[in-house]
mmCIF file of C-alpha atoms in Angstrom:
data_model
loop_
_atom_site.group_PDB
_atom_site.id
_atom_site.type_symbol
_atom_site.label_atom_id
_atom_site.label_comp_id
_atom_site.label_asym_id
_atom_site.label_seq_id
_atom_site.Cartn_x
_atom_site.Cartn_y
_atom_site.Cartn_z
ATOM 1 C CA MET A 1 0.000 0.000 0.000
ATOM 2 C CA LYS A 2 1.051 3.555 -0.610
ATOM 3 C CA LEU A 3 1.107 4.515 3.104
ATOM 4 C CA ILE A 4 3.511 1.670 3.854
ATOM 5 C CA GLU A 5 5.837 2.664 1.008
ATOM 6 C CA ILE A 6 5.872 6.298 2.157
ATOM 7 C CA TYR A 7 6.515 5.272 5.769
ATOM 8 C CA ILE A 8 9.432 3.035 4.816
ATOM 9 C CA HIS A 9 10.842 5.797 2.601
ATOM 10 C CA GLU A 10 10.580 8.302 5.485
ATOM 11 C CA VAL A 11 12.599 5.944 7.680
ATOM 12 C CA THR A 12 15.264 4.871 5.195
ATOM 13 C CA ARG A 13 16.005 8.319 3.760
ATOM 14 C CA ARG A 14 17.436 9.285 7.135
ATOM 15 C CA LEU A 15 19.855 6.347 7.150
ATOM 16 C CA PRO A 16 23.195 5.737 5.403
ATOM 17 C CA GLU A 17 22.598 4.740 1.784
ATOM 18 C CA LYS A 18 24.404 1.407 2.134
ATOM 19 C CA ASN A 19 21.903 0.228 4.765
ATOM 20 C CA ARG A 20 18.684 1.488 3.220
ATOM 21 C CA GLU A 21 17.774 -1.539 1.105
ATOM 22 C CA ASP A 22 18.246 -4.091 3.904
ATOM 23 C CA ILE A 23 16.330 -2.021 6.420
ATOM 24 C CA ALA A 24 13.538 -1.357 3.921
ATOM 25 C CA LEU A 25 13.097 -5.102 3.399
ATOM 26 C CA GLU A 26 13.192 -5.700 7.157
ATOM 27 C CA LEU A 27 10.554 -3.036 7.785
ATOM 28 C CA GLU A 28 8.352 -4.318 4.984
ATOM 29 C CA SER A 29 8.473 -7.809 6.487
ATOM 30 C CA THR A 30 7.758 -6.506 10.010
ATOM 31 C CA ILE A 31 4.756 -4.480 8.874
ATOM 32 C CA SER A 32 3.420 -7.404 6.858
ATOM 33 C CA ASP A 33 3.603 -9.686 9.904
ATOM 34 C CA MET A 34 1.742 -7.115 12.043
ATOM 35 C CA LEU A 35 -1.114 -6.689 9.530
ATOM 36 C CA PRO A 36 -4.147 -8.984 9.453
ATOM 37 C CA ASP A 37 -5.189 -10.886 6.343
ATOM 38 C CA ASP A 38 -6.759 -8.635 3.709
ATOM 39 C CA PRO A 39 -5.935 -5.381 5.630
ATOM 40 C CA ASN A 40 -7.698 -2.104 4.979
ATOM 41 C CA GLN A 41 -6.463 1.490 5.315
ATOM 42 C CA GLU A 42 -7.345 1.680 9.019
ATOM 43 C CA ASP A 43 -5.409 -1.514 9.787
ATOM 44 C CA VAL A 44 -2.322 -0.015 8.143
ATOM 45 C CA LYS A 45 -2.648 3.198 10.165
ATOM 46 C CA VAL A 46 -2.896 1.223 13.417
ATOM 47 C CA VAL A 47 0.292 -0.724 12.630
ATOM 48 C CA LEU A 48 2.218 2.362 11.561
ATOM 49 C CA GLU A 49 1.116 4.168 14.722
ATOM 50 C CA LYS A 50 2.494 1.280 16.793
ATOM 51 C CA LEU A 51 5.825 1.547 14.983
ATOM 52 C CA GLY A 52 5.911 5.260 15.819
ATOM 53 C CA ASN A 53 7.383 8.363 14.253
ATOM 54 C CA PRO A 54 9.688 7.537 11.315
ATOM 55 C CA VAL A 55 12.319 9.860 12.758
ATOM 56 C CA SER A 56 12.408 7.929 16.053
ATOM 57 C CA LEU A 57 12.486 4.612 14.267
ATOM 58 C CA ALA A 58 15.328 5.755 12.012
ATOM 59 C CA ASN A 59 17.249 6.945 15.048
ATOM 60 C CA GLY A 60 17.077 3.410 16.435
ATOM 61 C CA TYR A 61 18.903 2.098 13.361
ATOM 62 C CA ARG A 62 21.650 4.729 13.458
ATOM 63 C CA ASP A 63 25.024 4.135 15.102
ATOM 64 C CA ARG A 64 25.396 7.766 16.187
ATOM 65 C CA PRO A 65 23.128 10.065 18.232
ATOM 66 C CA MET A 66 20.630 12.446 16.683
ATOM 67 C CA TYR A 67 21.217 15.020 19.422
ATOM 68 C CA LEU A 68 24.181 17.330 19.949
ATOM 69 C CA ILE A 69 24.720 16.540 23.647
ATOM 70 C CA GLY A 70 22.737 13.701 25.152
ATOM 71 C CA PRO A 71 21.810 12.757 28.736
ATOM 72 C CA ARG A 72 25.119 10.926 29.267
ATOM 73 C CA TYR A 73 27.165 14.146 29.243
ATOM 74 C CA PHE A 74 24.571 16.863 29.693
ATOM 75 C CA ASP A 75 24.870 17.286 33.478
ATOM 76 C CA VAL A 76 28.689 17.575 33.330
ATOM 77 C CA TYR A 77 28.351 19.984 30.396
ATOM 78 C CA VAL A 78 25.984 22.325 32.266
ATOM 79 C CA THR A 79 28.102 22.153 35.433
ATOM 80 C CA LEU A 80 31.233 23.238 33.565
ATOM 81 C CA ILE A 81 29.411 26.113 31.856
ATOM 82 C CA LYS A 82 28.231 27.361 35.256
ATOM 83 C CA MET A 83 31.784 27.057 36.593
ATOM 84 C CA PHE A 84 33.726 28.658 33.752
ATOM 85 C CA PHE A 85 31.387 31.479 32.767
ATOM 86 C CA PRO A 86 31.697 33.628 35.979
ATOM 87 C CA ILE A 87 35.489 33.382 35.884
ATOM 88 C CA ALA A 88 35.726 34.176 32.176
ATOM 89 C CA ALA A 89 33.206 37.031 32.478
ATOM 90 C CA ALA A 90 35.004 38.628 35.432
ATOM 91 C CA VAL A 91 38.431 38.328 33.806
ATOM 92 C CA SER A 92 37.119 39.815 30.568
ATOM 93 C CA PHE A 93 35.553 42.723 32.465
ATOM 94 C CA ILE A 94 38.867 43.382 34.227
ATOM 95 C CA ILE A 95 40.642 43.400 30.864
ATOM 96 C CA VAL A 96 38.099 45.862 29.439
ATOM 97 C CA ILE A 97 38.619 48.230 32.362
ATOM 98 C CA ALA A 98 42.409 47.971 32.142
ATOM 99 C CA GLN A 99 42.459 48.540 28.376
ATOM 100 C CA PHE A 100 40.123 51.501 28.709
ATOM 101 C CA PHE A 101 42.192 53.336 31.277
ATOM 102 C CA ILE A 102 45.503 52.586 29.601
ATOM 103 C CA GLY A 103 44.313 54.779 26.751
ATOM 104 C CA TYR A 104 42.277 57.139 28.925
ATOM 105 C CA SER A 105 43.107 60.814 28.343
ATOM 106 C CA GLY A 106 41.090 62.213 31.231
ATOM 107 C CA ASN A 107 39.166 64.637 29.037
ATOM 108 C CA GLU A 108 35.929 62.676 28.701
ATOM 109 C CA ALA A 109 32.882 63.517 30.783
ATOM 110 C CA VAL A 110 32.315 61.152 33.704
ATOM 111 C CA MET A 111 28.900 60.050 32.413
ATOM 112 C CA ASP A 112 30.421 59.228 29.041
ATOM 113 C CA VAL A 113 33.149 57.220 30.783
ATOM 114 C CA VAL A 114 30.650 55.246 32.866
ATOM 115 C CA LEU A 115 28.336 54.508 29.935
ATOM 116 C CA ASP A 116 31.257 53.588 27.692
ATOM 117 C CA LEU A 117 32.652 51.174 30.283
ATOM 118 C CA ILE A 118 29.257 49.585 30.915
ATOM 119 C CA GLY A 119 28.615 49.168 27.192
ATOM 120 C CA LYS A 120 32.037 47.688 26.457
ATOM 121 C CA GLY A 121 31.872 45.508 29.571
ATOM 122 C CA ILE A 122 28.468 44.038 28.690
ATOM 123 C CA SER A 123 29.543 43.480 25.093
ATOM 124 C CA LYS A 124 32.727 41.698 26.209
ATOM 125 C CA VAL A 125 30.887 39.537 28.752
ATOM 126 C CA ILE A 126 28.378 38.461 26.085
ATOM 127 C CA GLU A 127 31.225 37.714 23.662
ATOM 128 C CA VAL A 128 33.080 35.639 26.255
ATOM 129 C CA GLY A 129 29.856 33.845 27.215
ATOM 130 C CA ILE A 130 29.316 32.855 23.591
ATOM 131 C CA GLN A 131 32.924 31.650 23.337
ATOM 132 C CA VAL A 132 32.628 29.542 26.516
ATOM 133 C CA PHE A 133 29.330 28.076 25.319
ATOM 134 C CA PHE A 134 30.662 27.394 21.814
ATOM 135 C CA TRP A 135 33.909 25.640 22.759
ATOM 136 C CA LEU A 136 32.409 23.559 25.566
ATOM 137 C CA THR A 137 29.593 22.523 23.223
ATOM 138 C CA ILE A 138 32.108 21.492 20.561
ATOM 139 C CA VAL A 139 34.142 19.458 23.061
ATOM 140 C CA PHE A 140 31.126 17.622 24.468
ATOM 141 C CA ALA A 141 29.581 17.073 21.038
ATOM 142 C CA VAL A 142 32.820 15.332 19.990
ATOM 143 C CA LEU A 143 32.860 13.292 23.226
ATOM 144 C CA GLU A 144 29.264 12.265 22.583
ATOM 145 C CA ARG A 145 30.231 10.824 19.193
ATOM 146 C CA VAL A 146 33.510 9.122 20.048
ATOM 147 C CA ASP A 147 32.229 7.603 23.304
ATOM 148 C CA LYS A 148 31.370 3.942 22.823
ATOM 149 C CA GLY A 149 29.174 3.754 25.940
ATOM 150 C CA ASN A 150 26.067 1.726 25.243
ATOM 151 C CA ASP A 151 23.691 3.501 27.608
ATOM 152 C CA ASP A 152 22.420 7.008 28.265
ATOM 153 C CA GLN A 153 23.018 6.990 32.012
ATOM 154 C CA PRO A 154 24.439 10.394 33.083
ATOM 155 C CA LEU A 155 28.121 10.368 33.994
ATOM 156 C CA THR A 156 29.563 11.910 37.142
ATOM 157 C CA SER A 157 31.816 14.969 37.134
ATOM 158 C CA SER A 158 34.792 12.596 36.841
ATOM 159 C CA LEU A 159 33.234 11.221 33.594
ATOM 160 C CA LYS A 160 32.639 7.819 35.182
ATOM 161 C CA LYS A 161 29.479 5.796 35.615
ATOM 162 C CA TRP A 162 27.619 6.565 38.808
ATOM 163 C CA THR A 163 27.807 4.105 41.706
ATOM 164 C CA PRO A 164 26.415 4.282 45.265
ATOM 165 C CA ASP A 165 29.985 4.884 46.452
ATOM 166 C CA ASP A 166 29.798 8.346 44.833
ATOM 167 C CA LEU A 167 27.354 9.362 47.572
ATOM 168 C CA LYS A 168 30.241 9.264 50.048
ATOM 169 C CA ASN A 169 31.729 12.302 48.300
ATOM 170 C CA VAL A 170 28.492 14.277 48.372
ATOM 171 C CA THR A 171 27.920 16.696 51.238
ATOM 172 C CA TYR A 172 24.449 17.950 51.992
ATOM 173 C CA LEU A 173 24.460 21.674 51.251
ATOM 174 C CA PRO A 174 21.808 23.893 52.865
ATOM 175 C CA LYS A 175 20.704 26.696 50.574
ATOM 176 C CA LYS A 176 21.777 29.394 53.063
ATOM 177 C CA LYS A 177 25.364 28.094 53.060
ATOM 178 C CA ALA A 178 25.665 27.838 49.283
ATOM 179 C CA ILE A 179 27.871 30.238 47.316
ATOM 180 C CA SER A 180 26.371 30.961 43.916
ATOM 181 C CA ASN A 181 28.423 31.582 40.793
ATOM 182 C CA PHE A 182 26.788 34.998 40.576
ATOM 183 C CA GLU A 183 28.145 35.854 44.030
ATOM 184 C CA VAL A 184 31.640 34.866 42.903
ATOM 185 C CA PHE A 185 31.233 36.996 39.781
ATOM 186 C CA LEU A 186 30.239 40.020 41.895
ATOM 187 C CA CYS A 187 33.294 39.524 44.131
ATOM 188 C CA LEU A 188 35.603 39.428 41.122
ATOM 189 C CA LEU A 189 33.840 42.413 39.574
ATOM 190 C CA TRP A 190 34.157 44.446 42.789
ATOM 191 C CA THR A 191 37.872 43.582 42.943
ATOM 192 C CA ALA A 192 38.296 44.821 39.355
ATOM 193 C CA ILE A 193 36.484 48.078 40.147
ATOM 194 C CA ALA A 194 38.500 48.670 43.323
ATOM 195 C CA ALA A 195 41.770 48.017 41.478
ATOM 196 C CA THR A 196 40.774 50.411 38.705
ATOM 197 C CA VAL A 197 39.853 53.139 41.180
ATOM 198 C CA TYR A 198 43.206 52.764 42.946
ATOM 199 C CA PHE A 199 45.430 52.882 39.867
ATOM 200 C CA TYR A 200 43.428 55.647 38.169
ATOM 201 C CA ALA A 201 42.239 57.622 41.174
ATOM 202 C CA ASP A 202 43.577 60.879 39.724
ATOM 203 C CA HIS A 203 41.158 60.444 36.787
ATOM 204 C CA LEU A 204 38.118 59.193 38.705
ATOM 205 C CA ILE A 205 37.919 60.570 42.253
ATOM 206 C CA GLY A 206 37.760 64.290 42.787
ATOM 207 C CA VAL A 207 35.809 67.397 41.812
ATOM 208 C CA TYR A 208 33.586 67.452 38.748
ATOM 209 C CA GLU A 209 32.147 70.631 37.291
ATOM 210 C CA GLY A 210 29.797 71.330 34.448
ATOM 211 C CA GLY A 211 26.188 71.419 33.456
ATOM 212 C CA ARG A 212 23.577 70.303 30.923
ATOM 213 C CA GLY A 213 24.316 66.652 31.626
ATOM 214 C CA GLU A 214 28.071 66.950 31.037
ATOM 215 C CA LEU A 215 30.588 66.867 33.858
ATOM 216 C CA GLU A 216 34.257 67.676 33.576
ATOM 217 C CA PHE A 217 36.862 66.278 35.943
ATOM 218 C CA VAL A 218 38.784 69.315 37.253
ATOM 219 C CA ILE A 219 40.549 68.485 40.544
ATOM 220 C CA PRO A 220 41.767 65.026 41.631
ATOM 221 C CA ALA A 221 41.188 64.139 45.274
ATOM 222 C CA PHE A 222 44.356 62.099 45.713
ATOM 223 C CA ASN A 223 48.016 62.736 45.125
ATOM 224 C CA GLN A 224 48.583 59.864 42.698
ATOM 225 C CA GLU A 225 52.344 59.815 43.155
ATOM 226 C CA VAL A 226 51.980 59.239 46.890
ATOM 227 C CA LEU A 227 49.105 56.795 46.373
ATOM 228 C CA LEU A 228 51.106 54.590 44.020
ATOM 229 C CA ARG A 229 53.872 54.111 46.575
ATOM 230 C CA PHE A 230 51.726 51.307 47.975
ATOM 231 C CA TRP A 231 51.132 49.499 44.674
ATOM 232 C CA PRO A 232 53.049 46.285 45.575
ATOM 233 C CA ILE A 233 50.877 45.809 48.675
ATOM 234 C CA VAL A 234 47.729 46.633 46.720
ATOM 235 C CA VAL A 235 48.624 44.103 44.012
ATOM 236 C CA ILE A 236 49.063 41.446 46.698
ATOM 237 C CA MET A 237 45.633 42.355 48.124
ATOM 238 C CA ILE A 238 44.081 42.059 44.674
ATOM 239 C CA ALA A 239 45.702 38.643 44.157
ATOM 240 C CA LEU A 240 44.414 37.455 47.548
ATOM 241 C CA GLU A 241 40.892 38.667 46.732
ATOM 242 C CA ILE A 242 40.939 36.801 43.413
ATOM 243 C CA ALA A 243 42.286 33.682 45.137
ATOM 244 C CA LEU A 244 39.513 33.830 47.745
ATOM 245 C CA SER A 245 36.878 34.238 45.019
ATOM 246 C CA LEU A 246 38.209 31.207 43.141
ATOM 247 C CA TYR A 247 38.307 29.248 46.403
ATOM 248 C CA LYS A 248 34.624 30.129 46.910
ATOM 249 C CA LEU A 249 33.861 28.917 43.403
ATOM 250 C CA ILE A 250 35.613 25.594 43.991
ATOM 251 C CA LYS A 251 34.109 24.928 47.431
ATOM 252 C CA GLY A 252 30.652 26.229 46.590
ATOM 253 C CA ARG A 253 29.712 26.636 50.265
ATOM 254 C CA TRP A 254 30.558 28.676 53.311
ATOM 255 C CA THR A 255 32.747 26.930 55.877
ATOM 256 C CA LYS A 256 34.410 27.992 59.104
ATOM 257 C CA ARG A 257 37.780 27.913 57.333
ATOM 258 C CA MET A 258 36.494 30.169 54.556
ATOM 259 C CA ALA A 259 35.039 32.543 57.135
ATOM 260 C CA LEU A 260 38.442 32.627 58.843
ATOM 261 C CA TYR A 261 40.185 33.402 55.524
ATOM 262 C CA THR A 262 37.650 36.182 54.910
ATOM 263 C CA THR A 263 38.308 37.609 58.372
ATOM 264 C CA VAL A 264 42.084 37.656 57.918
ATOM 265 C CA LEU A 265 41.803 39.247 54.478
ATOM 266 C CA GLN A 266 39.313 41.871 55.667
ATOM 267 C CA LEU A 267 41.545 42.819 58.601
ATOM 268 C CA ILE A 268 44.637 43.089 56.390
ATOM 269 C CA GLU A 269 42.788 45.168 53.795
ATOM 270 C CA THR A 270 41.360 47.471 56.462
ATOM 271 C CA ILE A 271 44.789 48.071 57.973
ATOM 272 C CA VAL A 272 46.328 48.719 54.545
ATOM 273 C CA VAL A 273 43.598 51.204 53.586
ATOM 274 C CA ILE A 274 43.913 53.044 56.901
ATOM 275 C CA VAL A 275 47.699 53.263 56.522
ATOM 276 C CA ILE A 276 47.253 54.663 52.997
ATOM 277 C CA LEU A 277 44.644 57.203 54.101
ATOM 278 C CA VAL A 278 46.720 58.577 56.997
ATOM 279 C CA THR A 279 49.871 58.905 54.873
ATOM 280 C CA PRO A 280 51.024 62.550 54.736
ATOM 281 C CA ASN A 281 50.137 64.391 51.523
ATOM 282 C CA ILE A 282 47.878 61.575 50.323
ATOM 283 C CA LEU A 283 45.161 64.138 49.549
ATOM 284 C CA ASN A 284 45.656 66.771 46.896
ATOM 285 C CA ALA A 285 46.136 70.226 48.473
ATOM 286 C CA GLU A 286 44.043 71.920 45.773
ATOM 287 C CA PHE A 287 41.208 69.480 46.425
ATOM 288 C CA LEU A 288 41.355 70.167 50.176
ATOM 289 C CA SER A 289 41.217 73.920 49.614
ATOM 290 C CA TYR A 290 38.323 73.647 47.181
ATOM 291 C CA MET A 291 36.231 71.434 49.467
ATOM 292 C CA ALA A 292 37.087 73.433 52.621
ATOM 293 C CA ASP A 293 35.912 76.633 50.926
ATOM 294 C CA LEU A 294 32.775 74.867 49.774
ATOM 295 C CA PHE A 295 31.853 73.856 53.334
ATOM 296 C CA ASN A 296 33.287 77.039 54.869
ATOM 297 C CA ILE A 297 35.727 75.199 57.147
ATOM 298 C CA THR A 298 39.496 74.889 57.359
ATOM 299 C CA ASN A 299 41.523 72.446 55.290
ATOM 300 C CA ASP A 300 42.475 70.438 58.366
ATOM 301 C CA GLN A 301 38.865 70.173 59.503
ATOM 302 C CA PHE A 302 37.687 68.879 56.138
ATOM 303 C CA LYS A 303 40.608 66.435 55.946
ATOM 304 C CA THR A 304 39.799 65.116 59.420
ATOM 305 C CA TRP A 305 36.105 64.668 58.604
ATOM 306 C CA LEU A 306 36.822 63.020 55.258
ATOM 307 C CA LEU A 307 39.405 60.568 56.563
ATOM 308 C CA ALA A 308 37.388 59.767 59.683
ATOM 309 C CA GLY A 309 34.316 59.060 57.570
ATOM 310 C CA ALA A 310 36.263 56.892 55.109
ATOM 311 C CA ILE A 311 37.913 54.920 57.921
ATOM 312 C CA PHE A 312 34.564 54.453 59.673
ATOM 313 C CA LEU A 313 32.942 53.122 56.505
ATOM 314 C CA MET A 314 35.887 50.813 55.854
ATOM 315 C CA ILE A 315 35.797 49.363 59.381
ATOM 316 C CA SER A 316 31.987 49.029 59.288
ATOM 317 C CA GLY A 317 32.087 47.238 55.944
ATOM 318 C CA ALA A 318 34.821 44.865 57.093
ATOM 319 C CA ALA A 319 32.954 44.119 60.336
ATOM 320 C CA TYR A 320 29.765 43.326 58.428
ATOM 321 C CA ASN A 321 31.596 41.056 55.953
ATOM 322 C CA ILE A 322 33.250 39.148 58.804
ATOM 323 C CA PHE A 323 29.961 38.801 60.670
ATOM 324 C CA ASP A 324 28.135 37.687 57.527
ATOM 325 C CA ALA A 325 30.824 35.112 56.684
ATOM 326 C CA PHE A 326 30.611 33.441 60.107
ATOM 327 C CA ARG A 327 26.798 33.674 60.103
ATOM 328 C CA LYS A 328 26.595 31.786 56.804
ATOM 329 C CA ALA A 329 29.270 29.290 57.830
ATOM 330 C CA SER A 330 27.419 28.411 61.057
ATOM 331 C CA LYS A 331 24.023 27.754 59.429
ATOM 332 C CA ASN A 332 22.801 24.172 59.444
#
């Protein structure tokens, strides 16, 4: 019958040409055995419905998968994307900021600078995300086709078949103790912003003047030459912050040890910032005069208020971060 011929054609056209004739004969014999004597059109439809969609049936004859990444590798694939993307995105954002300020002339309006950085940063993050997705997909698609495993059981992160013994390596993780990849990304992003502000403070922090939506940077708040005397210590702090962020990504949960590392790092950073702020001539004299005149006080008074406020905020922020780290680490 015509329906049977069309069905067999729909199956075999999706198969390698060398196998089509044999499979067509096999299917024709199978359908004939399933049909009653003197079948009608409805009998044929019932049999073909039992055999199912020609695409699914053809897939059963193929020696390679019809999907790009199947259930065997999909969980590992998604896990690696979630792991690599925050790191790649944060690193790319840091590179964008560094490249921008290397060629920064200091003449652009602050709003233009901010919008330009945000635009370039988002564009770079999207580009890196596509690259991570593309290359991981290629790798796992190749693995899917060279793997000779004869089942679709998902593999573990070590690319081995799951066994009950794998449960010994699994630790129950309460939601309140979990560290998300987004949290790690924010930590890395904040580190990049802080590093940029330090190395380019004379272009970013200070007095802006202007109107009609355009601001011009006129007086830097810091004496950059004095500020950069501490660059080796600052670089070490940046490296420690990045290391802690990567440690969070690997562990994926708050622990007492991680809270202790956070405490030590927060204390060191607070001390370093305080030492920098109380260094003589750290603030630009012209900036002090401008701000003191603005508030109708002396230069020394404004300097005292500014440094006291900055130190208070730094200590408060560090105290909160330490408290929050131990609070999360102690949750059941």
